[in-house]
């Protein structure tokens, strides 16, 4: 199977790498959307710190927020 000069191994590698990048990116986007749906009254510094956590340690920061911190802040 030759498409644009690529063999089967290259196509499989591109697909695998695409999946490896798409899943964490989707997790980060979902976390940020959920973060802005939450009520942070009197705790705006918490929101800023969580955003920095997600920005500098994306996958781990998203998991920490979704599994641990999300329950502390009610929806708006």
Tab-separated table of N, CA and C in Angstrom, residues 13-65:
chain	number	residue	atom	x	y	z
A	13	UNK	N	2.616	3.852	11.945
A	13	UNK	CA	3.304	4.714	12.902
A	13	UNK	C	2.622	6.073	13.010
A	14	UNK	N	2.226	6.645	11.901
A	14	UNK	CA	1.524	7.934	11.914
A	14	UNK	C	0.193	7.808	12.633
A	15	UNK	N	-0.548	6.725	12.401
A	15	UNK	CA	-1.824	6.530	13.084
A	15	UNK	C	-1.643	6.360	14.587
A	16	UNK	N	-0.656	5.582	14.996
A	16	UNK	CA	-0.402	5.366	16.424
A	16	UNK	C	0.009	6.671	17.087
A	17	UNK	N	0.899	7.408	16.465
A	17	UNK	CA	1.337	8.686	17.041
A	17	UNK	C	0.178	9.682	17.091
A	18	UNK	N	-0.705	9.632	16.118
A	18	UNK	CA	-1.887	10.502	16.144
A	18	UNK	C	-2.778	10.196	17.326
A	19	UNK	N	-2.977	8.916	17.608
A	19	UNK	CA	-3.801	8.522	18.749
A	19	UNK	C	-3.116	8.920	20.055
A	20	UNK	N	-1.802	8.752	20.119
A	20	UNK	CA	-1.058	9.102	21.329
A	20	UNK	C	-1.165	10.603	21.619
A	21	UNK	N	-1.278	11.438	20.603
A	21	UNK	CA	-1.384	12.875	20.820
A	21	UNK	C	-2.823	13.340	20.985
A	22	UNK	N	-3.778	12.670	20.362
A	22	UNK	CA	-5.168	13.119	20.393
A	22	UNK	C	-5.811	12.855	21.754
A	23	UNK	N	-5.566	11.720	22.366
A	23	UNK	CA	-6.208	11.386	23.640
A	23	UNK	C	-5.786	12.348	24.750
A	24	UNK	N	-4.503	12.631	24.971
A	24	UNK	CA	-4.155	13.619	26.008
A	24	UNK	C	-4.679	15.024	25.700
A	25	UNK	N	-4.671	15.411	24.429
A	25	UNK	CA	-5.189	16.722	24.064
A	25	UNK	C	-6.682	16.823	24.372
A	26	UNK	N	-7.436	15.772	24.088
A	26	UNK	CA	-8.863	15.759	24.407
A	26	UNK	C	-9.080	15.829	25.920
A	27	UNK	N	-8.256	15.135	26.688
A	27	UNK	CA	-8.351	15.179	28.149
A	27	UNK	C	-8.090	16.586	28.678
A	28	UNK	N	-7.104	17.260	28.137
A	28	UNK	CA	-6.777	18.615	28.572
A	28	UNK	C	-7.899	19.583	28.215
A	29	UNK	N	-8.441	19.478	27.012
A	29	UNK	CA	-9.530	20.366	26.593
A	29	UNK	C	-10.768	20.126	27.447
A	30	UNK	N	-11.108	18.867	27.719
A	30	UNK	CA	-12.260	18.562	28.565
A	30	UNK	C	-12.070	19.123	29.970
A	31	UNK	N	-10.866	19.020	30.499
A	31	UNK	CA	-10.576	19.539	31.838
A	31	UNK	C	-10.736	21.049	31.884
A	32	UNK	N	-10.229	21.743	30.897
A	32	UNK	CA	-10.348	23.199	30.885
A	32	UNK	C	-11.797	23.649	30.739
A	33	UNK	N	-12.571	22.964	29.918
A	33	UNK	CA	-13.988	23.296	29.782
A	33	UNK	C	-14.713	23.068	31.104
A	34	UNK	N	-14.434	21.952	31.749
A	34	UNK	CA	-15.066	21.645	33.028
A	34	UNK	C	-14.641	22.645	34.104
A	35	UNK	N	-13.407	23.091	34.044
A	35	UNK	CA	-12.885	24.037	35.025
A	35	UNK	C	-13.650	25.352	34.986
A	36	UNK	N	-14.011	25.807	33.790
A	36	UNK	CA	-14.728	27.073	33.683
A	36	UNK	C	-16.228	26.933	33.945
A	37	UNK	N	-16.728	25.724	34.095
A	37	UNK	CA	-18.118	25.509	34.475
A	37	UNK	C	-18.304	25.524	35.988
A	38	UNK	N	-17.223	25.451	36.732
A	38	UNK	CA	-17.283	25.349	38.195
A	38	UNK	C	-17.381	26.719	38.853
A	39	UNK	N	-17.930	26.733	40.066
A	39	UNK	CA	-18.096	27.952	40.836
A	39	UNK	C	-16.906	28.120	41.771
A	40	UNK	N	-16.105	29.141	41.539
A	40	UNK	CA	-14.914	29.408	42.340
A	40	UNK	C	-15.083	30.707	43.120
A	41	UNK	N	-16.241	30.943	43.730
A	41	UNK	CA	-16.422	32.172	44.487
A	41	UNK	C	-15.482	32.168	45.682
A	42	UNK	N	-14.826	33.292	45.901
A	42	UNK	CA	-13.858	33.494	46.979
A	42	UNK	C	-12.639	32.582	46.864
A	43	UNK	N	-12.476	31.906	45.749
A	43	UNK	CA	-11.326	31.019	45.558
A	43	UNK	C	-10.777	31.169	44.138
A	44	UNK	N	-10.705	32.398	43.650
A	44	UNK	CA	-10.246	32.601	42.275
A	44	UNK	C	-8.775	32.222	42.110
A	45	UNK	N	-7.991	32.289	43.196
A	45	UNK	CA	-6.595	31.870	43.082
A	45	UNK	C	-6.498	30.365	42.857
A	46	UNK	N	-7.469	29.608	43.356
A	46	UNK	CA	-7.485	28.162	43.100
A	46	UNK	C	-7.611	27.890	41.611
A	47	UNK	N	-8.491	28.628	40.936
A	47	UNK	CA	-8.676	28.438	39.493
A	47	UNK	C	-7.380	28.743	38.751
A	48	UNK	N	-6.717	29.830	39.129
A	48	UNK	CA	-5.471	30.203	38.470
A	48	UNK	C	-4.399	29.139	38.700
A	49	UNK	N	-4.290	28.634	39.924
A	49	UNK	CA	-3.301	27.598	40.214
A	49	UNK	C	-3.596	26.301	39.462
A	50	UNK	N	-4.863	25.950	39.327
A	50	UNK	CA	-5.221	24.738	38.584
A	50	UNK	C	-4.895	24.917	37.104
A	51	UNK	N	-5.146	26.106	36.569
A	51	UNK	CA	-4.809	26.364	35.164
A	51	UNK	C	-3.297	26.259	34.954
A	52	UNK	N	-2.497	26.812	35.884
A	52	UNK	CA	-1.045	26.669	35.785
A	52	UNK	C	-0.619	25.208	35.883
A	53	UNK	N	-1.260	24.451	36.749
A	53	UNK	CA	-0.953	23.023	36.881
A	53	UNK	C	-1.224	22.293	35.572
A	54	UNK	N	-2.350	22.589	34.936
A	54	UNK	CA	-2.694	21.951	33.669
A	54	UNK	C	-1.760	22.425	32.551
A	55	UNK	N	-1.326	23.690	32.611
A	55	UNK	CA	-0.455	24.220	31.566
A	55	UNK	C	0.958	23.637	31.639
A	56	UNK	N	1.482	23.454	32.845
A	56	UNK	CA	2.869	23.022	32.979
A	56	UNK	C	3.038	21.514	33.106
A	57	UNK	N	2.032	20.817	33.590
A	57	UNK	CA	2.074	19.353	33.692
A	57	UNK	C	0.715	18.848	33.166
A	58	UNK	N	0.519	18.874	31.848
A	58	UNK	CA	-0.818	18.706	31.284
A	58	UNK	C	-1.548	17.419	31.665
A	59	UNK	N	-0.978	16.282	31.424
A	59	UNK	CA	-1.715	15.038	31.653
A	59	UNK	C	-1.891	14.784	33.145
A	60	UNK	N	-0.832	14.918	33.909
A	60	UNK	CA	-0.904	14.707	35.348
A	60	UNK	C	-1.793	15.763	36.003
A	61	UNK	N	-1.687	17.009	35.569
A	61	UNK	CA	-2.529	18.075	36.115
A	61	UNK	C	-3.999	17.836	35.831
A	62	UNK	N	-4.317	17.380	34.627
A	62	UNK	CA	-5.711	17.075	34.288
A	62	UNK	C	-6.241	15.938	35.147
A	63	UNK	N	-5.450	14.909	35.323
A	63	UNK	CA	-5.896	13.779	36.145
A	63	UNK	C	-6.064	14.177	37.604
A	64	UNK	N	-5.160	14.992	38.129
A	64	UNK	CA	-5.293	15.451	39.513
A	64	UNK	C	-6.583	16.242	39.677
A	65	UNK	N	-6.869	17.129	38.737
A	65	UNK	CA	-8.090	17.917	38.830
A	65	UNK	C	-9.335	17.043	38.711
